[in-house]
PDB file of C-alpha atoms in Angstrom:
ATOM      1  CA  UNK A   1      32.783 212.975  61.549  1.00 39.00           C
ATOM      2  CA  UNK A   2      32.964 214.310  58.022  1.00 44.00           C
ATOM      3  CA  UNK A   3      31.367 212.316  55.221  1.00 41.00           C
ATOM      4  CA  UNK A   4      31.871 212.516  51.462  1.00 43.00           C
ATOM      5  CA  UNK A   5      29.063 214.312  49.638  1.00 50.00           C
ATOM      6  CA  UNK A   6      26.437 211.729  48.602  1.00 54.00           C
ATOM      7  CA  UNK A   7      28.621 209.070  50.227  1.00 53.00           C
ATOM      8  CA  UNK A   8      27.745 206.876  53.200  1.00 65.00           C
ATOM      9  CA  UNK A   9      31.286 205.954  54.245  1.00 71.00           C
ATOM     10  CA  UNK A  10      32.717 208.028  57.086  1.00 77.00           C
ATOM     11  CA  UNK A  11      36.333 208.501  58.106  1.00 80.00           C
ATOM     12  CA  UNK A  12      35.638 206.409  61.199  1.00 80.00           C
ATOM     13  CA  UNK A  13      34.490 203.499  59.007  1.00 80.00           C
ATOM     14  CA  UNK A  14      37.650 203.681  56.896  1.00 82.00           C
ATOM     15  CA  UNK A  15      39.953 203.848  59.922  1.00 83.00           C
ATOM     16  CA  UNK A  16      38.304 200.805  61.486  1.00 82.00           C
ATOM     17  CA  UNK A  17      38.944 198.890  58.271  1.00 83.00           C
ATOM     18  CA  UNK A  18      42.683 199.683  58.201  1.00 85.00           C
ATOM     19  CA  UNK A  19      44.602 197.634  60.802  1.00 84.00           C
ATOM     20  CA  UNK A  20      47.330 199.475  62.675  1.00 85.00           C
ATOM     21  CA  UNK A  21      49.537 196.399  62.359  1.00 86.00           C
ATOM     22  CA  UNK A  22      49.456 196.717  58.565  1.00 86.00           C
ATOM     23  CA  UNK A  23      50.726 200.305  58.662  1.00 87.00           C
ATOM     24  CA  UNK A  24      53.530 199.313  61.025  1.00 86.00           C
ATOM     25  CA  UNK A  25      54.495 196.368  58.831  1.00 87.00           C
ATOM     26  CA  UNK A  26      54.537 198.474  55.655  1.00 87.00           C
ATOM     27  CA  UNK A  27      56.540 201.196  57.378  1.00 87.00           C
ATOM     28  CA  UNK A  28      59.227 198.618  58.111  1.00 86.00           C
ATOM     29  CA  UNK A  29      59.115 196.805  54.756  1.00 86.00           C
ATOM     30  CA  UNK A  30      59.178 199.989  52.631  1.00 85.00           C
ATOM     31  CA  UNK A  31      61.599 201.794  54.997  1.00 87.00           C
ATOM     32  CA  UNK A  32      59.428 204.871  54.640  1.00 87.00           C
ATOM     33  CA  UNK A  33      60.583 206.228  58.030  1.00 84.00           C
ATOM     34  CA  UNK A  34      64.292 205.604  57.528  1.00 80.00           C
ATOM     35  CA  UNK A  35      65.330 209.277  57.583  1.00 76.00           C
ATOM     36  CA  UNK A  36      62.243 210.766  59.245  1.00 77.00           C
ATOM     37  CA  UNK A  37      62.118 211.738  62.921  1.00 76.00           C
ATOM     38  CA  UNK A  38      58.713 213.449  63.120  1.00 79.00           C
ATOM     39  CA  UNK A  39      56.591 213.016  59.993  1.00 85.00           C
ATOM     40  CA  UNK A  40      56.469 209.235  59.884  1.00 87.00           C
ATOM     41  CA  UNK A  41      54.667 207.532  57.022  1.00 88.00           C
ATOM     42  CA  UNK A  42      51.768 206.595  59.292  1.00 88.00           C
ATOM     43  CA  UNK A  43      51.224 210.240  60.299  1.00 89.00           C
ATOM     44  CA  UNK A  44      51.407 211.449  56.697  1.00 90.00           C
ATOM     45  CA  UNK A  45      48.897 208.790  55.648  1.00 91.00           C
ATOM     46  CA  UNK A  46      46.458 209.727  58.409  1.00 90.00           C
ATOM     47  CA  UNK A  47      46.932 213.429  57.650  1.00 91.00           C
ATOM     48  CA  UNK A  48      46.167 213.020  53.946  1.00 91.00           C
ATOM     49  CA  UNK A  49      43.223 210.720  54.631  1.00 90.00           C
ATOM     50  CA  UNK A  50      41.731 213.078  57.220  1.00 89.00           C
ATOM     51  CA  UNK A  51      42.128 216.124  54.961  1.00 90.00           C
ATOM     52  CA  UNK A  52      40.564 214.363  51.974  1.00 87.00           C
ATOM     53  CA  UNK A  53      37.459 213.679  54.059  1.00 85.00           C
ATOM     54  CA  UNK A  54      37.398 217.093  55.730  1.00 84.00           C
ATOM     55  CA  UNK A  55      38.228 219.427  52.819  1.00 82.00           C
ATOM     56  CA  UNK A  56      37.145 219.914  49.232  1.00 80.00           C
ATOM     57  CA  UNK A  57      40.638 221.021  48.186  1.00 82.00           C
ATOM     58  CA  UNK A  58      44.044 220.091  49.555  1.00 84.00           C
ATOM     59  CA  UNK A  59      46.940 222.469  50.055  1.00 87.00           C
ATOM     60  CA  UNK A  60      50.059 222.541  52.182  1.00 89.00           C
ATOM     61  CA  UNK A  61      48.436 225.204  54.361  1.00 91.00           C
ATOM     62  CA  UNK A  62      45.445 222.911  54.915  1.00 91.00           C
ATOM     63  CA  UNK A  63      47.751 220.047  55.868  1.00 91.00           C
ATOM     64  CA  UNK A  64      49.675 222.287  58.269  1.00 91.00           C
ATOM     65  CA  UNK A  65      46.550 223.648  59.977  1.00 91.00           C
ATOM     66  CA  UNK A  66      45.028 220.183  60.266  1.00 90.00           C
ATOM     67  CA  UNK A  67      48.126 218.556  61.761  1.00 90.00           C
ATOM     68  CA  UNK A  68      48.460 221.321  64.357  1.00 91.00           C
ATOM     69  CA  UNK A  69      44.779 221.161  65.344  1.00 90.00           C
ATOM     70  CA  UNK A  70      43.725 219.596  68.647  1.00 88.00           C
ATOM     71  CA  UNK A  71      41.021 217.508  66.954  1.00 88.00           C
ATOM     72  CA  UNK A  72      43.451 215.728  64.644  1.00 87.00           C
ATOM     73  CA  UNK A  73      45.921 215.076  67.463  1.00 87.00           C
ATOM     74  CA  UNK A  74      43.221 213.705  69.742  1.00 88.00           C
ATOM     75  CA  UNK A  75      41.849 211.414  67.020  1.00 85.00           C
ATOM     76  CA  UNK A  76      45.215 209.862  66.186  1.00 86.00           C
ATOM     77  CA  UNK A  77      46.830 209.959  69.623  1.00 83.00           C
ATOM     78  CA  UNK A  78      49.429 212.661  68.941  1.00 83.00           C
ATOM     79  CA  UNK A  79      50.901 214.900  71.616  1.00 84.00           C
ATOM     80  CA  UNK A  80      49.805 218.538  71.828  1.00 85.00           C
ATOM     81  CA  UNK A  81      53.448 219.584  71.692  1.00 85.00           C
ATOM     82  CA  UNK A  82      53.875 218.188  68.158  1.00 85.00           C
ATOM     83  CA  UNK A  83      53.956 221.030  65.626  1.00 87.00           C
ATOM     84  CA  UNK A  84      54.932 221.129  61.955  1.00 87.00           C
ATOM     85  CA  UNK A  85      55.317 223.782  59.262  1.00 90.00           C
ATOM     86  CA  UNK A  86      54.414 223.813  55.614  1.00 89.00           C
ATOM     87  CA  UNK A  87      58.065 223.639  54.595  1.00 89.00           C
ATOM     88  CA  UNK A  88      58.446 220.370  56.519  1.00 89.00           C
ATOM     89  CA  UNK A  89      55.357 218.913  54.851  1.00 88.00           C
ATOM     90  CA  UNK A  90      56.574 220.006  51.422  1.00 88.00           C
ATOM     91  CA  UNK A  91      59.981 218.428  51.905  1.00 88.00           C
ATOM     92  CA  UNK A  92      58.533 215.199  53.301  1.00 88.00           C
ATOM     93  CA  UNK A  93      56.042 214.793  50.454  1.00 87.00           C
ATOM     94  CA  UNK A  94      58.770 215.382  47.877  1.00 84.00           C
ATOM     95  CA  UNK A  95      60.916 212.558  49.253  1.00 84.00           C
ATOM     96  CA  UNK A  96      58.512 210.014  50.718  1.00 86.00           C
ATOM     97  CA  UNK A  97      58.332 206.662  48.920  1.00 86.00           C
ATOM     98  CA  UNK A  98      54.970 206.543  47.133  1.00 85.00           C
ATOM     99  CA  UNK A  99      55.083 202.725  47.193  1.00 87.00           C
ATOM    100  CA  UNK A 100      54.104 202.959  50.868  1.00 89.00           C
ATOM    101  CA  UNK A 101      50.707 204.422  49.939  1.00 90.00           C
ATOM    102  CA  UNK A 102      50.373 202.087  46.959  1.00 87.00           C
ATOM    103  CA  UNK A 103      50.842 199.060  49.222  1.00 88.00           C
ATOM    104  CA  UNK A 104      48.235 200.371  51.674  1.00 89.00           C
ATOM    105  CA  UNK A 105      45.686 200.874  48.912  1.00 86.00           C
ATOM    106  CA  UNK A 106      46.248 197.485  47.296  1.00 84.00           C
ATOM    107  CA  UNK A 107      46.016 195.699  50.642  1.00 86.00           C
ATOM    108  CA  UNK A 108      42.778 197.505  51.454  1.00 85.00           C
ATOM    109  CA  UNK A 109      41.317 196.857  48.004  1.00 81.00           C
ATOM    110  CA  UNK A 110      42.072 193.153  48.368  1.00 82.00           C
ATOM    111  CA  UNK A 111      40.491 193.005  51.838  1.00 83.00           C
ATOM    112  CA  UNK A 112      37.456 194.902  50.582  1.00 80.00           C
ATOM    113  CA  UNK A 113      37.046 192.575  47.579  1.00 77.00           C
ATOM    114  CA  UNK A 114      37.091 189.512  49.843  1.00 79.00           C
ATOM    115  CA  UNK A 115      33.898 190.730  51.517  1.00 79.00           C
ATOM    116  CA  UNK A 116      31.951 190.017  48.318  1.00 74.00           C
ATOM    117  CA  UNK A 117      30.816 186.577  47.216  1.00 75.00           C
ATOM    118  CA  UNK A 118      31.548 185.330  43.687  1.00 72.00           C
ATOM    119  CA  UNK A 119      27.986 186.163  42.633  1.00 76.00           C
ATOM    120  CA  UNK A 120      28.177 189.668  44.088  1.00 75.00           C
ATOM    121  CA  UNK A 121      31.573 190.435  42.577  1.00 73.00           C
ATOM    122  CA  UNK A 122      30.290 189.544  39.104  1.00 74.00           C
ATOM    123  CA  UNK A 123      28.242 192.741  39.203  1.00 75.00           C
ATOM    124  CA  UNK A 124      31.473 194.723  39.193  1.00 77.00           C
ATOM    125  CA  UNK A 125      33.332 192.998  36.370  1.00 81.00           C
ATOM    126  CA  UNK A 126      32.781 195.942  34.041  1.00 84.00           C
ATOM    127  CA  UNK A 127      36.030 197.909  34.364  1.00 87.00           C
ATOM    128  CA  UNK A 128      36.057 201.433  32.934  1.00 88.00           C
ATOM    129  CA  UNK A 129      39.544 202.501  31.881  1.00 89.00           C
ATOM    130  CA  UNK A 130      40.509 206.082  31.083  1.00 89.00           C
ATOM    131  CA  UNK A 131      43.467 208.470  31.292  1.00 88.00           C
ATOM    132  CA  UNK A 132      44.113 212.078  32.161  1.00 85.00           C
ATOM    133  CA  UNK A 133      47.171 214.273  31.682  1.00 85.00           C
ATOM    134  CA  UNK A 134      48.759 216.732  34.114  1.00 83.00           C
ATOM    135  CA  UNK A 135      51.217 219.293  32.740  1.00 80.00           C
ATOM    136  CA  UNK A 136      53.773 221.423  34.567  1.00 73.00           C
ATOM    137  CA  UNK A 137      57.006 223.259  33.867  1.00 65.00           C
ATOM    138  CA  UNK A 138      60.159 221.209  33.338  1.00 59.00           C
ATOM    139  CA  UNK A 139      61.889 222.637  36.418  1.00 65.00           C
ATOM    140  CA  UNK A 140      59.125 221.201  38.623  1.00 68.00           C
ATOM    141  CA  UNK A 141      58.951 217.761  37.027  1.00 72.00           C
ATOM    142  CA  UNK A 142      62.135 215.706  37.020  1.00 75.00           C
ATOM    143  CA  UNK A 143      60.441 213.053  34.887  1.00 78.00           C
ATOM    144  CA  UNK A 144      57.702 213.408  32.331  1.00 81.00           C
ATOM    145  CA  UNK A 145      56.640 213.256  28.720  1.00 83.00           C
ATOM    146  CA  UNK A 146      58.564 216.034  26.986  1.00 80.00           C
ATOM    147  CA  UNK A 147      56.410 218.322  24.853  1.00 74.00           C
ATOM    148  CA  UNK A 148      59.288 220.547  23.652  1.00 74.00           C
ATOM    149  CA  UNK A 149      57.311 223.567  24.837  1.00 72.00           C
ATOM    150  CA  UNK A 150      58.910 224.111  28.226  1.00 72.00           C
ATOM    151  CA  UNK A 151      56.466 221.735  29.887  1.00 80.00           C
ATOM    152  CA  UNK A 152      56.382 218.061  30.750  1.00 83.00           C
ATOM    153  CA  UNK A 153      53.369 215.796  31.041  1.00 85.00           C
ATOM    154  CA  UNK A 154      52.480 213.036  33.467  1.00 88.00           C
ATOM    155  CA  UNK A 155      49.744 210.653  32.392  1.00 90.00           C
ATOM    156  CA  UNK A 156      47.496 208.983  34.961  1.00 89.00           C
ATOM    157  CA  UNK A 157      45.406 205.972  33.918  1.00 90.00           C
ATOM    158  CA  UNK A 158      42.542 204.825  36.129  1.00 88.00           C
ATOM    159  CA  UNK A 159      40.523 201.605  36.168  1.00 88.00           C
ATOM    160  CA  UNK A 160      37.152 201.839  37.939  1.00 86.00           C
ATOM    161  CA  UNK A 161      35.005 198.826  38.852  1.00 83.00           C
ATOM    162  CA  UNK A 162      31.904 200.751  39.898  1.00 79.00           C
ATOM    163  CA  UNK A 163      32.858 201.028  43.578  1.00 78.00           C
ATOM    164  CA  UNK A 164      36.563 201.835  43.812  1.00 77.00           C
ATOM    165  CA  UNK A 165      39.488 202.443  41.487  1.00 81.00           C
ATOM    166  CA  UNK A 166      40.760 198.908  40.901  1.00 81.00           C
ATOM    167  CA  UNK A 167      44.059 200.189  39.498  1.00 84.00           C
ATOM    168  CA  UNK A 168      45.982 203.431  39.035  1.00 86.00           C
ATOM    169  CA  UNK A 169      49.012 203.759  36.766  1.00 88.00           C
ATOM    170  CA  UNK A 170      51.413 206.666  36.290  1.00 88.00           C
ATOM    171  CA  UNK A 171      53.255 207.030  32.984  1.00 89.00           C
ATOM    172  CA  UNK A 172      56.165 209.374  32.341  1.00 87.00           C
ATOM    173  CA  UNK A 173      57.820 207.630  29.383  1.00 87.00           C
ATOM    174  CA  UNK A 174      57.685 209.267  25.968  1.00 88.00           C
ATOM    175  CA  UNK A 175      55.995 206.277  24.312  1.00 89.00           C
ATOM    176  CA  UNK A 176      52.996 206.638  26.630  1.00 88.00           C
ATOM    177  CA  UNK A 177      52.052 209.989  25.127  1.00 86.00           C
ATOM    178  CA  UNK A 178      49.627 208.030  22.920  1.00 85.00           C
ATOM    179  CA  UNK A 179      46.605 206.355  24.480  1.00 86.00           C
ATOM    180  CA  UNK A 180      47.201 203.218  22.415  1.00 87.00           C
ATOM    181  CA  UNK A 181      50.243 202.519  24.585  1.00 89.00           C
ATOM    182  CA  UNK A 182      49.109 203.969  27.925  1.00 89.00           C
ATOM    183  CA  UNK A 183      45.619 202.454  28.124  1.00 90.00           C
ATOM    184  CA  UNK A 184      46.782 199.096  26.776  1.00 90.00           C
ATOM    185  CA  UNK A 185      49.536 198.926  29.404  1.00 90.00           C
ATOM    186  CA  UNK A 186      47.090 199.935  32.152  1.00 89.00           C
ATOM    187  CA  UNK A 187      44.783 197.058  31.221  1.00 89.00           C
ATOM    188  CA  UNK A 188      47.626 194.536  30.985  1.00 89.00           C
ATOM    189  CA  UNK A 189      49.030 195.655  34.352  1.00 86.00           C
ATOM    190  CA  UNK A 190      45.704 194.910  36.003  1.00 82.00           C
ATOM    191  CA  UNK A 191      45.330 191.535  34.307  1.00 80.00           C
ATOM    192  CA  UNK A 192      48.763 190.443  35.582  1.00 71.00           C
ATOM    193  CA  UNK A 193      47.550 190.889  39.166  1.00 67.00           C
ATOM    194  CA  UNK A 194      44.549 188.588  38.702  1.00 64.00           C
ATOM    195  CA  UNK A 195      45.041 184.868  38.138  1.00 59.00           C
ATOM    196  CA  UNK A 196      41.505 184.244  36.901  1.00 60.00           C
ATOM    197  CA  UNK A 197      40.450 187.541  35.434  1.00 66.00           C
ATOM    198  CA  UNK A 198      36.902 187.630  34.096  1.00 77.00           C
ATOM    199  CA  UNK A 199      36.603 191.372  33.646  1.00 85.00           C
ATOM    200  CA  UNK A 200      35.235 193.236  30.666  1.00 87.00           C
ATOM    201  CA  UNK A 201      37.274 196.378  30.028  1.00 89.00           C
ATOM    202  CA  UNK A 202      35.385 199.367  28.668  1.00 88.00           C
ATOM    203  CA  UNK A 203      37.607 201.804  26.806  1.00 87.00           C
ATOM    204  CA  UNK A 204      36.581 204.893  24.866  1.00 78.00           C
ATOM    205  CA  UNK A 205      38.244 205.939  21.609  1.00 76.00           C
ATOM    206  CA  UNK A 206      41.691 205.971  23.202  1.00 78.00           C
ATOM    207  CA  UNK A 207      42.719 202.636  21.697  1.00 84.00           C
ATOM    208  CA  UNK A 208      42.503 202.428  17.911  1.00 83.00           C
ATOM    209  CA  UNK A 209      45.421 200.122  17.107  1.00 85.00           C
ATOM    210  CA  UNK A 210      44.257 196.829  15.606  1.00 85.00           C
ATOM    211  CA  UNK A 211      47.552 195.318  16.766  1.00 88.00           C
ATOM    212  CA  UNK A 212      46.616 196.116  20.375  1.00 88.00           C
ATOM    213  CA  UNK A 213      43.130 194.673  19.897  1.00 87.00           C
ATOM    214  CA  UNK A 214      44.631 191.496  18.437  1.00 88.00           C
ATOM    215  CA  UNK A 215      46.997 191.255  21.413  1.00 89.00           C
ATOM    216  CA  UNK A 216      44.023 191.564  23.787  1.00 88.00           C
ATOM    217  CA  UNK A 217      42.167 188.855  21.891  1.00 88.00           C
ATOM    218  CA  UNK A 218      45.141 186.487  21.975  1.00 88.00           C
ATOM    219  CA  UNK A 219      45.387 187.025  25.743  1.00 87.00           C
ATOM    220  CA  UNK A 220      41.652 186.192  26.020  1.00 86.00           C
ATOM    221  CA  UNK A 221      40.826 189.679  27.262  1.00 87.00           C
ATOM    222  CA  UNK A 222      37.235 190.804  26.963  1.00 88.00           C
ATOM    223  CA  UNK A 223      36.921 194.436  25.980  1.00 87.00           C
ATOM    224  CA  UNK A 224      34.551 196.998  24.499  1.00 86.00           C
ATOM    225  CA  UNK A 225      35.997 199.824  22.421  1.00 85.00           C
ATOM    226  CA  UNK A 226      34.244 202.704  20.668  1.00 82.00           C
ATOM    227  CA  UNK A 227      35.856 202.564  17.279  1.00 79.00           C
ATOM    228  CA  UNK A 228      36.091 205.214  14.590  1.00 76.00           C
ATOM    229  CA  UNK A 229      33.088 205.344  12.293  1.00 75.00           C
ATOM    230  CA  UNK A 230      35.180 204.963   9.140  1.00 78.00           C
ATOM    231  CA  UNK A 231      37.067 201.874  10.331  1.00 77.00           C
ATOM    232  CA  UNK A 232      37.041 198.911   7.979  1.00 78.00           C
ATOM    233  CA  UNK A 233      35.683 195.763   9.570  1.00 77.00           C
ATOM    234  CA  UNK A 234      34.226 192.363   8.839  1.00 80.00           C
ATOM    235  CA  UNK A 235      31.052 191.397  10.675  1.00 80.00           C
ATOM    236  CA  UNK A 236      31.372 187.936  12.159  1.00 82.00           C
ATOM    237  CA  UNK A 237      28.055 187.801  13.988  1.00 82.00           C
ATOM    238  CA  UNK A 238      25.248 190.251  14.620  1.00 79.00           C
ATOM    239  CA  UNK A 239      23.711 190.517  18.065  1.00 75.00           C
ATOM    240  CA  UNK A 240      20.666 192.252  16.589  1.00 71.00           C
ATOM    241  CA  UNK A 241      18.042 189.609  15.986  1.00 71.00           C
ATOM    242  CA  UNK A 242      15.514 190.178  13.207  1.00 66.00           C
ATOM    243  CA  UNK A 243      12.078 189.566  14.633  1.00 66.00           C
ATOM    244  CA  UNK A 244       9.374 188.082  12.439  1.00 62.00           C
ATOM    245  CA  UNK A 245       6.209 190.245  12.582  1.00 62.00           C
ATOM    246  CA  UNK A 246       3.448 188.536  14.538  1.00 61.00           C
ATOM    247  CA  UNK A 247       0.293 187.913  12.523  1.00 64.00           C
ATOM    248  CA  UNK A 248      -3.041 188.370  14.257  1.00 61.00           C
ATOM    249  CA  UNK A 249      -4.182 185.049  12.773  1.00 65.00           C
ATOM    250  CA  UNK A 250      -1.633 183.300  14.982  1.00 64.00           C
ATOM    251  CA  UNK A 251      -3.180 184.678  18.190  1.00 67.00           C
ATOM    252  CA  UNK A 252      -5.556 182.558  20.253  1.00 68.00           C
ATOM    253  CA  UNK A 253      -7.986 183.563  23.025  1.00 65.00           C
ATOM    254  CA  UNK A 254      -6.905 182.162  26.383  1.00 68.00           C
ATOM    255  CA  UNK A 255      -9.578 183.791  28.528  1.00 66.00           C
ATOM    256  CA  UNK A 256     -12.559 185.994  27.763  1.00 64.00           C
ATOM    257  CA  UNK A 257     -13.139 188.756  30.338  1.00 60.00           C
ATOM    258  CA  UNK A 258     -16.930 188.679  29.783  1.00 56.00           C
TER     259      UNK A 258
END
């Protein structure tokens, strides 16, 4: 079974952790299979998961070849007569409800987190938050941040706890073109999901708005931000302690080696 590079988790381990009953329940609750006769949400999920483990890069050709392979069908109990084409995959991916995959991930993340004790989970309270932007032509993106250059942008914000992404947010609204809005919203979205959040959010220079920092402070959010060097500030307390030089006269002999 394929394994991520420098990673000890195999596809078999992941599949054993995902209950079949959960996929069936989410298929019904999200109605992901309402108009689909062949490429059900469960099959698409398994196909994407398998290809992520088995390939460095994903493409529709890779998905087609994998689905039609005997190994994939044997692993997931599919009939040899089942065949699909790239066009079918493309159409299904363009219309499938992404909330189906979001629900799977959040359920798995919650189950995974429950395996850690309170003491163990404290090691992963440092949450790194960052964003990246993907650009494409307007005729390919129905929604996006308009750049008035024939392209639209989609901003993805990720929160990483040291083991797994604890949150992923997608922003297409114009106001999220600035990191002050996107990163702040990503942090607040994660806090809303946790009743007793004790995380420390580490953010690079993306957030510079003092209004946002004040809002975080009022919400009792702990955060670390790399500020601009020329920012005006008032030092409340220094964590650098001035040590008094030790004088040799203050030393006493405890034991002589002779």
